[in-house]
PDB file of C-alpha atoms in Angstrom:
ATOM      1  CA  MET A   1     124.830  70.362 -38.036  1.00 47.00           C
ATOM      2  CA  PRO A   2     127.156  74.000 -37.727  1.00 51.00           C
ATOM      3  CA  GLN A   3     130.521  73.771 -36.630  1.00 51.00           C
ATOM      4  CA  VAL A   4     131.173  75.637 -33.238  1.00 51.00           C
ATOM      5  CA  THR A   5     133.465  78.296 -33.591  1.00 46.00           C
ATOM      6  CA  GLU A   6     134.754  81.079 -30.947  1.00 45.00           C
ATOM      7  CA  THR A   7     135.929  83.851 -33.179  1.00 42.00           C
ATOM      8  CA  ASP A   8     134.770  87.005 -34.171  1.00 43.00           C
ATOM      9  CA  GLN A   9     133.697  90.081 -31.987  1.00 41.00           C
ATOM     10  CA  GLU A  10     130.818  90.389 -29.518  1.00 40.00           C
ATOM     11  CA  ALA A  11     127.654  89.963 -32.346  1.00 37.00           C
ATOM     12  CA  ASN A  12     126.383  93.260 -30.559  1.00 39.00           C
ATOM     13  CA  ALA A  13     129.076  95.427 -29.988  1.00 38.00           C
ATOM     14  CA  SER A  14     128.107  97.972 -27.375  1.00 37.00           C
ATOM     15  CA  THR A  15     129.296 101.470 -27.133  1.00 36.00           C
ATOM     16  CA  ASP A  16     131.655 104.068 -28.203  1.00 39.00           C
ATOM     17  CA  HIS A  17     131.654 106.534 -25.482  1.00 40.00           C
ATOM     18  CA  VAL A  18     132.765 109.481 -24.905  1.00 38.00           C
ATOM     19  CA  THR A  19     133.359 108.397 -21.140  1.00 40.00           C
ATOM     20  CA  ASP A  20     135.293 105.940 -19.339  1.00 40.00           C
ATOM     21  CA  VAL A  21     132.970 103.093 -20.313  1.00 41.00           C
ATOM     22  CA  ARG A  22     134.243 103.455 -24.157  1.00 45.00           C
ATOM     23  CA  VAL A  23     134.995 100.687 -25.799  1.00 46.00           C
ATOM     24  CA  PRO A  24     139.165 100.670 -25.292  1.00 51.00           C
ATOM     25  CA  GLY A  25     141.266 101.897 -28.013  1.00 66.00           C
ATOM     26  CA  ASN A  26     138.123 103.538 -30.208  1.00 85.00           C
ATOM     27  CA  PHE A  27     139.400 107.325 -28.594  1.00 87.00           C
ATOM     28  CA  ARG A  28     142.249 109.201 -28.111  1.00 88.00           C
ATOM     29  CA  ALA A  29     142.728 112.793 -26.745  1.00 87.00           C
ATOM     30  CA  GLY A  30     142.886 115.367 -29.389  1.00 86.00           C
ATOM     31  CA  ASP A  31     143.631 118.843 -29.379  1.00 84.00           C
ATOM     32  CA  GLU A  32     142.348 121.498 -27.142  1.00 83.00           C
ATOM     33  CA  GLY A  33     138.501 120.711 -26.987  1.00 89.00           C
ATOM     34  CA  THR A  34     138.632 117.723 -29.559  1.00 92.00           C
ATOM     35  CA  ILE A  35     138.622 113.959 -28.526  1.00 92.00           C
ATOM     36  CA  GLN A  36     139.588 111.482 -31.825  1.00 93.00           C
ATOM     37  CA  LYS A  37     137.408 108.282 -32.963  1.00 93.00           C
ATOM     38  CA  ARG A  38     138.696 105.469 -35.029  1.00 93.00           C
ATOM     39  CA  LEU A  39     137.291 105.880 -38.398  1.00 93.00           C
ATOM     40  CA  CYS A  40     134.230 104.248 -39.463  1.00 91.00           C
ATOM     41  CA  GLY A  41     133.074 105.276 -42.875  1.00 91.00           C
ATOM     42  CA  ARG A  42     129.532 105.035 -42.242  1.00 89.00           C
ATOM     43  CA  GLU A  43     129.671 107.402 -39.220  1.00 91.00           C
ATOM     44  CA  GLN A  44     131.637 109.990 -40.887  1.00 95.00           C
ATOM     45  CA  GLU A  45     129.278 110.608 -43.721  1.00 94.00           C
ATOM     46  CA  CYS A  46     126.541 110.899 -41.274  1.00 92.00           C
ATOM     47  CA  LEU A  47     128.158 113.174 -39.537  1.00 94.00           C
ATOM     48  CA  LYS A  48     129.311 115.422 -42.566  1.00 95.00           C
ATOM     49  CA  GLN A  49     125.327 115.492 -43.311  1.00 94.00           C
ATOM     50  CA  LEU A  50     124.817 116.274 -39.751  1.00 94.00           C
ATOM     51  CA  MET A  51     126.868 119.433 -39.834  1.00 96.00           C
ATOM     52  CA  LEU A  52     124.718 120.777 -42.477  1.00 96.00           C
ATOM     53  CA  ASP A  53     121.383 119.550 -40.499  1.00 95.00           C
ATOM     54  CA  PRO A  54     118.926 121.412 -37.764  1.00 95.00           C
ATOM     55  CA  LEU A  55     120.087 118.336 -35.305  1.00 92.00           C
ATOM     56  CA  ARG A  56     123.589 119.959 -35.790  1.00 94.00           C
ATOM     57  CA  PRO A  57     123.741 121.807 -32.096  1.00 92.00           C
ATOM     58  CA  TYR A  58     122.593 118.270 -30.853  1.00 92.00           C
ATOM     59  CA  VAL A  59     125.139 116.473 -32.235  1.00 93.00           C
ATOM     60  CA  PRO A  60     129.453 116.418 -31.706  1.00 93.00           C
ATOM     61  CA  GLU A  61     130.861 118.517 -34.504  1.00 96.00           C
ATOM     62  CA  TYR A  62     132.787 117.056 -36.535  1.00 96.00           C
ATOM     63  CA  ARG A  63     136.003 118.760 -37.347  1.00 95.00           C
ATOM     64  CA  GLY A  64     137.775 116.402 -40.236  1.00 95.00           C
ATOM     65  CA  GLN A  65     140.003 112.943 -40.539  1.00 95.00           C
ATOM     66  CA  ILE A  66     143.126 112.456 -39.033  1.00 92.00           C
ATOM     67  CA  VAL A  67     146.183 110.329 -39.939  1.00 93.00           C
ATOM     68  CA  THR A  68     148.129 109.230 -36.459  1.00 86.00           C
ATOM     69  CA  GLU A  69     151.947 108.845 -36.438  1.00 85.00           C
ATOM     70  CA  ASP A  70     151.220 104.912 -36.910  1.00 86.00           C
ATOM     71  CA  GLY A  71     149.042 105.525 -39.659  1.00 90.00           C
ATOM     72  CA  GLU A  72     145.512 105.039 -38.323  1.00 91.00           C
ATOM     73  CA  ASP A  73     142.687 106.667 -38.915  1.00 95.00           C
ATOM     74  CA  PHE A  74     140.553 108.897 -36.719  1.00 95.00           C
ATOM     75  CA  LEU A  75     137.724 111.757 -36.450  1.00 95.00           C
ATOM     76  CA  GLN A  76     138.317 114.524 -35.034  1.00 95.00           C
ATOM     77  CA  LEU A  77     135.514 115.354 -32.771  1.00 95.00           C
ATOM     78  CA  GLN A  78     134.209 118.109 -30.072  1.00 94.00           C
ATOM     79  CA  ASP A  79     135.095 117.113 -26.840  1.00 93.00           C
ATOM     80  CA  LEU A  80     131.322 117.153 -25.537  1.00 91.00           C
ATOM     81  CA  LEU A  81     132.831 116.926 -22.017  1.00 90.00           C
ATOM     82  CA  GLY A  82     134.902 119.566 -22.410  1.00 88.00           C
ATOM     83  CA  GLU A  83     132.447 122.592 -20.749  1.00 87.00           C
ATOM     84  CA  PHE A  84     131.938 120.591 -17.962  1.00 90.00           C
ATOM     85  CA  GLU A  85     133.809 120.346 -14.510  1.00 90.00           C
ATOM     86  CA  GLU A  86     133.984 116.636 -12.551  1.00 89.00           C
ATOM     87  CA  PRO A  87     130.862 115.804 -14.949  1.00 91.00           C
ATOM     88  CA  CYS A  88     128.704 113.266 -14.130  1.00 92.00           C
ATOM     89  CA  VAL A  89     127.788 110.762 -17.613  1.00 93.00           C
ATOM     90  CA  MET A  90     124.853 108.466 -18.702  1.00 93.00           C
ATOM     91  CA  ASP A  91     125.179 106.752 -21.821  1.00 92.00           C
ATOM     92  CA  CYS A  92     121.580 105.338 -23.628  1.00 93.00           C
ATOM     93  CA  LYS A  93     121.153 103.430 -26.541  1.00 92.00           C
ATOM     94  CA  ILE A  94     118.385 104.313 -28.308  1.00 91.00           C
ATOM     95  CA  GLY A  95     115.756 101.975 -30.208  1.00 91.00           C
ATOM     96  CA  VAL A  96     113.852  98.538 -30.161  1.00 89.00           C
ATOM     97  CA  ARG A  97     117.418  97.010 -31.513  1.00 87.00           C
ATOM     98  CA  THR A  98     120.841  97.621 -31.391  1.00 84.00           C
ATOM     99  CA  TYR A  99     121.651  95.623 -34.688  1.00 84.00           C
ATOM    100  CA  GLN A 100     120.931  96.709 -38.504  1.00 85.00           C
ATOM    101  CA  GLU A 101     118.833  94.430 -40.042  1.00 86.00           C
ATOM    102  CA  ASP A 102     121.213  92.998 -43.135  1.00 87.00           C
ATOM    103  CA  GLU A 103     123.846  92.385 -39.737  1.00 86.00           C
ATOM    104  CA  LEU A 104     121.042  89.669 -38.227  1.00 87.00           C
ATOM    105  CA  ALA A 105     120.539  88.756 -42.744  1.00 88.00           C
ATOM    106  CA  LYS A 106     123.997  88.304 -42.702  1.00 89.00           C
ATOM    107  CA  ALA A 107     124.130  86.159 -39.534  1.00 88.00           C
ATOM    108  CA  LYS A 108     121.020  83.815 -40.557  1.00 91.00           C
ATOM    109  CA  GLU A 109     123.140  83.026 -43.899  1.00 91.00           C
ATOM    110  CA  LYS A 110     125.763  80.579 -42.643  1.00 86.00           C
ATOM    111  CA  PRO A 111     125.483  80.544 -38.759  1.00 89.00           C
ATOM    112  CA  LYS A 112     127.539  78.842 -36.928  1.00 92.00           C
ATOM    113  CA  LEU A 113     127.161  77.479 -33.270  1.00 95.00           C
ATOM    114  CA  ARG A 114     129.325  80.078 -31.028  1.00 95.00           C
ATOM    115  CA  LYS A 115     130.402  79.145 -27.649  1.00 96.00           C
ATOM    116  CA  ASP A 116     131.702  82.947 -26.787  1.00 96.00           C
ATOM    117  CA  MET A 117     128.737  83.514 -27.433  1.00 96.00           C
ATOM    118  CA  TYR A 118     127.018  80.621 -24.915  1.00 97.00           C
ATOM    119  CA  ASP A 119     129.685  81.543 -22.238  1.00 97.00           C
ATOM    120  CA  LYS A 120     128.848  85.413 -22.740  1.00 95.00           C
ATOM    121  CA  MET A 121     124.547  83.987 -22.413  1.00 95.00           C
ATOM    122  CA  MET A 122     125.584  81.622 -19.384  1.00 96.00           C
ATOM    123  CA  LEU A 123     127.160  84.805 -17.515  1.00 93.00           C
ATOM    124  CA  ILE A 124     124.072  86.659 -17.591  1.00 92.00           C
ATOM    125  CA  ASP A 125     121.576  84.006 -17.476  1.00 93.00           C
ATOM    126  CA  LYS A 126     122.348  80.191 -16.661  1.00 95.00           C
ATOM    127  CA  SER A 127     118.049  79.562 -17.454  1.00 95.00           C
ATOM    128  CA  ALA A 128     118.185  80.978 -20.885  1.00 96.00           C
ATOM    129  CA  PRO A 129     119.697  78.096 -23.384  1.00 97.00           C
ATOM    130  CA  THR A 130     117.814  75.419 -24.602  1.00 97.00           C
ATOM    131  CA  ASP A 131     118.234  71.961 -23.399  1.00 97.00           C
ATOM    132  CA  GLU A 132     120.031  71.174 -27.052  1.00 96.00           C
ATOM    133  CA  GLU A 133     122.605  74.607 -26.211  1.00 97.00           C
ATOM    134  CA  HIS A 134     123.463  73.390 -22.686  1.00 97.00           C
ATOM    135  CA  ARG A 135     124.410  69.838 -24.671  1.00 97.00           C
ATOM    136  CA  LEU A 136     126.090  71.489 -27.447  1.00 96.00           C
ATOM    137  CA  LYS A 137     127.787  74.546 -24.663  1.00 97.00           C
ATOM    138  CA  ALA A 138     127.145  77.002 -28.339  1.00 97.00           C
ATOM    139  CA  VAL A 139     124.763  79.082 -29.456  1.00 97.00           C
ATOM    140  CA  THR A 140     124.522  80.944 -32.958  1.00 95.00           C
ATOM    141  CA  LYS A 141     124.673  84.460 -33.357  1.00 93.00           C
ATOM    142  CA  PRO A 142     121.393  85.308 -34.880  1.00 92.00           C
ATOM    143  CA  ARG A 143     119.790  83.153 -31.712  1.00 95.00           C
ATOM    144  CA  TYR A 144     122.649  85.510 -29.618  1.00 94.00           C
ATOM    145  CA  MET A 145     121.902  88.978 -31.062  1.00 90.00           C
ATOM    146  CA  VAL A 146     118.246  88.487 -30.769  1.00 90.00           C
ATOM    147  CA  TRP A 147     118.103  87.616 -26.939  1.00 94.00           C
ATOM    148  CA  ARG A 148     120.597  90.125 -26.139  1.00 90.00           C
ATOM    149  CA  GLU A 149     117.815  92.727 -27.115  1.00 90.00           C
ATOM    150  CA  THR A 150     115.572  91.141 -24.541  1.00 92.00           C
ATOM    151  CA  ILE A 151     117.209  91.213 -21.618  1.00 92.00           C
ATOM    152  CA  SER A 152     117.162  94.826 -21.109  1.00 92.00           C
ATOM    153  CA  SER A 153     115.170  97.690 -21.302  1.00 95.00           C
ATOM    154  CA  THR A 154     115.596  98.156 -25.048  1.00 92.00           C
ATOM    155  CA  ALA A 155     112.904  95.483 -26.027  1.00 89.00           C
ATOM    156  CA  THR A 156     110.440  96.366 -23.237  1.00 91.00           C
ATOM    157  CA  LEU A 157     110.743 100.231 -23.226  1.00 94.00           C
ATOM    158  CA  GLY A 158     112.817 101.234 -26.591  1.00 94.00           C
ATOM    159  CA  PHE A 159     116.163 101.969 -24.873  1.00 94.00           C
ATOM    160  CA  ARG A 160     118.593 100.938 -22.180  1.00 92.00           C
ATOM    161  CA  ILE A 161     121.197 102.299 -20.320  1.00 93.00           C
ATOM    162  CA  GLU A 162     124.623 101.305 -21.602  1.00 90.00           C
ATOM    163  CA  GLY A 163     126.988 102.911 -19.032  1.00 91.00           C
ATOM    164  CA  ILE A 164     127.097 105.591 -16.111  1.00 94.00           C
ATOM    165  CA  ARG A 165     129.739 107.366 -14.463  1.00 92.00           C
ATOM    166  CA  LYS A 166     129.744 110.018 -11.795  1.00 90.00           C
ATOM    167  CA  SER A 167     131.509 112.598 -10.672  1.00 83.00           C
ATOM    168  CA  GLU A 168     133.007 111.068  -7.551  1.00 78.00           C
ATOM    169  CA  GLY A 169     134.463 107.947  -9.601  1.00 77.00           C
ATOM    170  CA  PHE A 170     131.684 105.789  -9.352  1.00 82.00           C
ATOM    171  CA  SER A 171     131.820 103.711 -12.833  1.00 85.00           C
ATOM    172  CA  SER A 172     129.805 100.961 -13.850  1.00 87.00           C
ATOM    173  CA  LYS A 173     128.440  99.158 -17.029  1.00 87.00           C
ATOM    174  CA  ASP A 174     126.368  96.335 -15.327  1.00 85.00           C
ATOM    175  CA  PHE A 175     123.071  97.515 -16.961  1.00 91.00           C
ATOM    176  CA  LYS A 176     122.727  94.475 -18.938  1.00 86.00           C
ATOM    177  CA  THR A 177     119.437  93.110 -17.001  1.00 90.00           C
ATOM    178  CA  THR A 178     118.145  96.397 -16.360  1.00 93.00           C
ATOM    179  CA  ARG A 179     114.540  95.721 -17.794  1.00 92.00           C
ATOM    180  CA  SER A 180     112.074  97.121 -16.207  1.00 94.00           C
ATOM    181  CA  ARG A 181     110.546 100.477 -16.111  1.00 95.00           C
ATOM    182  CA  GLN A 182     111.320 101.155 -12.265  1.00 95.00           C
ATOM    183  CA  GLN A 183     114.797  99.683 -12.560  1.00 95.00           C
ATOM    184  CA  VAL A 184     115.620 101.985 -15.316  1.00 95.00           C
ATOM    185  CA  LYS A 185     113.675 104.848 -13.140  1.00 94.00           C
ATOM    186  CA  GLU A 186     116.106 103.848  -9.969  1.00 94.00           C
ATOM    187  CA  ALA A 187     119.129 104.293 -12.174  1.00 93.00           C
ATOM    188  CA  VAL A 188     118.430 107.190 -13.924  1.00 92.00           C
ATOM    189  CA  THR A 189     117.911 108.581  -9.986  1.00 91.00           C
ATOM    190  CA  MET A 190     121.261 107.574  -9.313  1.00 90.00           C
ATOM    191  CA  PHE A 191     122.734 109.239 -12.244  1.00 90.00           C
ATOM    192  CA  THR A 192     120.981 112.952 -10.669  1.00 84.00           C
ATOM    193  CA  GLU A 193     121.193 112.102  -6.865  1.00 82.00           C
ATOM    194  CA  GLY A 194     122.555 115.325  -5.639  1.00 70.00           C
ATOM    195  CA  TYR A 195     121.498 117.162  -8.594  1.00 67.00           C
ATOM    196  CA  PRO A 196     117.595 117.542  -8.749  1.00 58.00           C
ATOM    197  CA  ASP A 197     117.747 119.976 -11.208  1.00 58.00           C
ATOM    198  CA  ALA A 198     119.666 118.093 -13.703  1.00 55.00           C
ATOM    199  CA  VAL A 199     117.194 115.911 -14.420  1.00 51.00           C
ATOM    200  CA  PHE A 200     116.333 116.169 -18.319  1.00 63.00           C
ATOM    201  CA  ILE A 201     113.533 116.674 -20.174  1.00 31.00           C
ATOM    202  CA  GLY A 202     114.414 115.834 -23.918  1.00 30.00           C
ATOM    203  CA  SER A 203     116.043 112.531 -25.586  1.00 33.00           C
ATOM    204  CA  SER A 204     119.709 111.731 -26.852  1.00 50.00           C
ATOM    205  CA  LEU A 205     122.260 109.210 -26.188  1.00 68.00           C
ATOM    206  CA  LEU A 206     124.589 111.202 -23.764  1.00 91.00           C
ATOM    207  CA  PHE A 207     123.578 112.834 -21.430  1.00 90.00           C
ATOM    208  CA  VAL A 208     125.889 114.916 -19.028  1.00 92.00           C
ATOM    209  CA  HIS A 209     125.678 117.007 -15.746  1.00 91.00           C
ATOM    210  CA  ASP A 210     127.665 118.792 -13.625  1.00 88.00           C
ATOM    211  CA  ALA A 211     126.373 121.552 -10.495  1.00 85.00           C
ATOM    212  CA  SER A 212     125.798 123.915 -12.457  1.00 86.00           C
ATOM    213  CA  HIS A 213     124.704 122.469 -15.914  1.00 86.00           C
ATOM    214  CA  ALA A 214     123.385 119.955 -17.709  1.00 88.00           C
ATOM    215  CA  SER A 215     123.323 119.029 -21.641  1.00 91.00           C
ATOM    216  CA  VAL A 216     122.017 116.063 -23.436  1.00 89.00           C
ATOM    217  CA  TRP A 217     123.677 114.926 -27.393  1.00 91.00           C
ATOM    218  CA  MET A 218     123.379 112.326 -29.903  1.00 91.00           C
ATOM    219  CA  ILE A 219     125.784 110.318 -30.448  1.00 90.00           C
ATOM    220  CA  ASP A 220     126.979 107.359 -32.331  1.00 87.00           C
ATOM    221  CA  PHE A 221     126.465 106.701 -36.009  1.00 86.00           C
ATOM    222  CA  ALA A 222     128.364 104.008 -36.682  1.00 83.00           C
ATOM    223  CA  LYS A 223     125.303 102.123 -38.028  1.00 83.00           C
ATOM    224  CA  THR A 224     123.343 104.744 -39.194  1.00 83.00           C
ATOM    225  CA  THR A 225     122.163 103.964 -42.961  1.00 82.00           C
ATOM    226  CA  PRO A 226     119.962 106.037 -45.625  1.00 84.00           C
ATOM    227  CA  LEU A 227     116.707 104.304 -46.076  1.00 86.00           C
ATOM    228  CA  PRO A 228     116.217 102.042 -49.277  1.00 87.00           C
ATOM    229  CA  PRO A 229     114.674 104.391 -51.974  1.00 89.00           C
ATOM    230  CA  GLY A 230     110.687 104.878 -51.443  1.00 91.00           C
ATOM    231  CA  VAL A 231     111.160 103.391 -47.873  1.00 89.00           C
ATOM    232  CA  ASN A 232     109.486 105.037 -45.019  1.00 91.00           C
ATOM    233  CA  ILE A 233     109.228 104.340 -41.668  1.00 90.00           C
ATOM    234  CA  SER A 234     107.532 105.772 -38.538  1.00 92.00           C
ATOM    235  CA  HIS A 235     110.245 105.325 -35.818  1.00 91.00           C
ATOM    236  CA  GLY A 236     107.741 103.764 -33.643  1.00 91.00           C
ATOM    237  CA  ALA A 237     106.086 101.198 -35.247  1.00 91.00           C
ATOM    238  CA  PRO A 238     107.016  97.081 -34.412  1.00 90.00           C
ATOM    239  CA  TRP A 239     109.856  96.251 -36.114  1.00 88.00           C
ATOM    240  CA  ARG A 240     109.681  92.990 -37.804  1.00 88.00           C
ATOM    241  CA  PRO A 241     112.672  92.425 -40.002  1.00 85.00           C
ATOM    242  CA  GLY A 242     112.442  93.924 -43.343  1.00 87.00           C
ATOM    243  CA  ASN A 243     109.987  97.077 -42.464  1.00 90.00           C
ATOM    244  CA  HIS A 244     113.088  98.885 -41.485  1.00 90.00           C
ATOM    245  CA  GLU A 245     111.821 100.547 -38.172  1.00 89.00           C
ATOM    246  CA  ASP A 246     114.316 101.232 -35.308  1.00 89.00           C
ATOM    247  CA  GLY A 247     112.069 102.262 -32.473  1.00 89.00           C
ATOM    248  CA  TYR A 248     113.997 105.609 -31.918  1.00 91.00           C
ATOM    249  CA  LEU A 249     110.871 107.255 -30.991  1.00 92.00           C
ATOM    250  CA  THR A 250     109.132 104.643 -28.696  1.00 93.00           C
ATOM    251  CA  GLY A 251     112.721 105.074 -27.103  1.00 93.00           C
ATOM    252  CA  ILE A 252     112.494 108.658 -26.564  1.00 92.00           C
ATOM    253  CA  THR A 253     108.933 108.919 -25.532  1.00 94.00           C
ATOM    254  CA  SER A 254     109.474 105.819 -22.601  1.00 95.00           C
ATOM    255  CA  LEU A 255     112.832 107.713 -21.626  1.00 93.00           C
ATOM    256  CA  MET A 256     110.764 111.146 -21.755  1.00 92.00           C
ATOM    257  CA  SER A 257     107.911 109.533 -19.904  1.00 95.00           C
ATOM    258  CA  ILE A 258     110.435 108.191 -17.164  1.00 94.00           C
ATOM    259  CA  LEU A 259     112.296 111.874 -16.954  1.00 90.00           C
ATOM    260  CA  ARG A 260     108.902 113.855 -16.283  1.00 92.00           C
ATOM    261  CA  GLU A 261     107.620 111.399 -13.758  1.00 93.00           C
ATOM    262  CA  MET A 262     110.873 111.997 -11.951  1.00 90.00           C
ATOM    263  CA  ASP A 263     110.458 115.484 -12.516  1.00 87.00           C
ATOM    264  CA  ALA A 264     106.614 115.958 -10.861  1.00 89.00           C
ATOM    265  CA  GLU A 265     108.398 113.399  -7.670  1.00 87.00           C
ATOM    266  CA  ALA A 266     111.223 116.247  -7.159  1.00 79.00           C
ATOM    267  CA  SER A 267     108.888 119.391  -7.276  1.00 70.00           C
ATOM    268  CA  PRO A 268     107.304 121.202  -4.074  1.00 64.00           C
TER     269      PRO A 268
END
């Protein structure tokens, strides 16, 4: 039987965001117009390529790498909130899964029973663990990783809301079990409340609006990697371990459908 352990970080680490719901320590203020994000080589390489890509206007501008006085490496990025006054921010994670295939495969190689993940599961849904998991008071990392996606709209719609910050100070990451289309729609409606013209028709991970304008960007590329040679994906086909499908277009389609519905309801 695998031994019980409490080591490692969260299996499905969530947001690295330019909001106050971001991961503590991953971001620091930069020079005017910039923000510094802790270095991830994979994300850095992706950003370098995106600076030469037609998608460049829709991602944060990459402005190089710096080393802080205490010897830590950070990426310098465009501060996406710099042009806004009292911005409202919504962070969406796009795709039918938020872990890479190799992460799941590695976790399955020598699965250990994790008390910390059992505790996280219990905090969200006490009925989620099996009788055996209740007896052991632990679950394996692969079990937790797959289960984590099923409790939110990641599994049902191909995207989920990670966090929302409103201009009046309201901030929440309490969307772990926001799963149904109606629940998601209510959350997006809350995000745009008072600003009916800010309903977005488009797709991204980071939505920002204030009283006068709105923008949307693709962010967070730490888990973005090139496909293996000879592999093609549609970004919309069902994912099975090994086929590399990510469901990105599934999430975009769902999100656009909800936003169009809101836009139609708001129109005279």
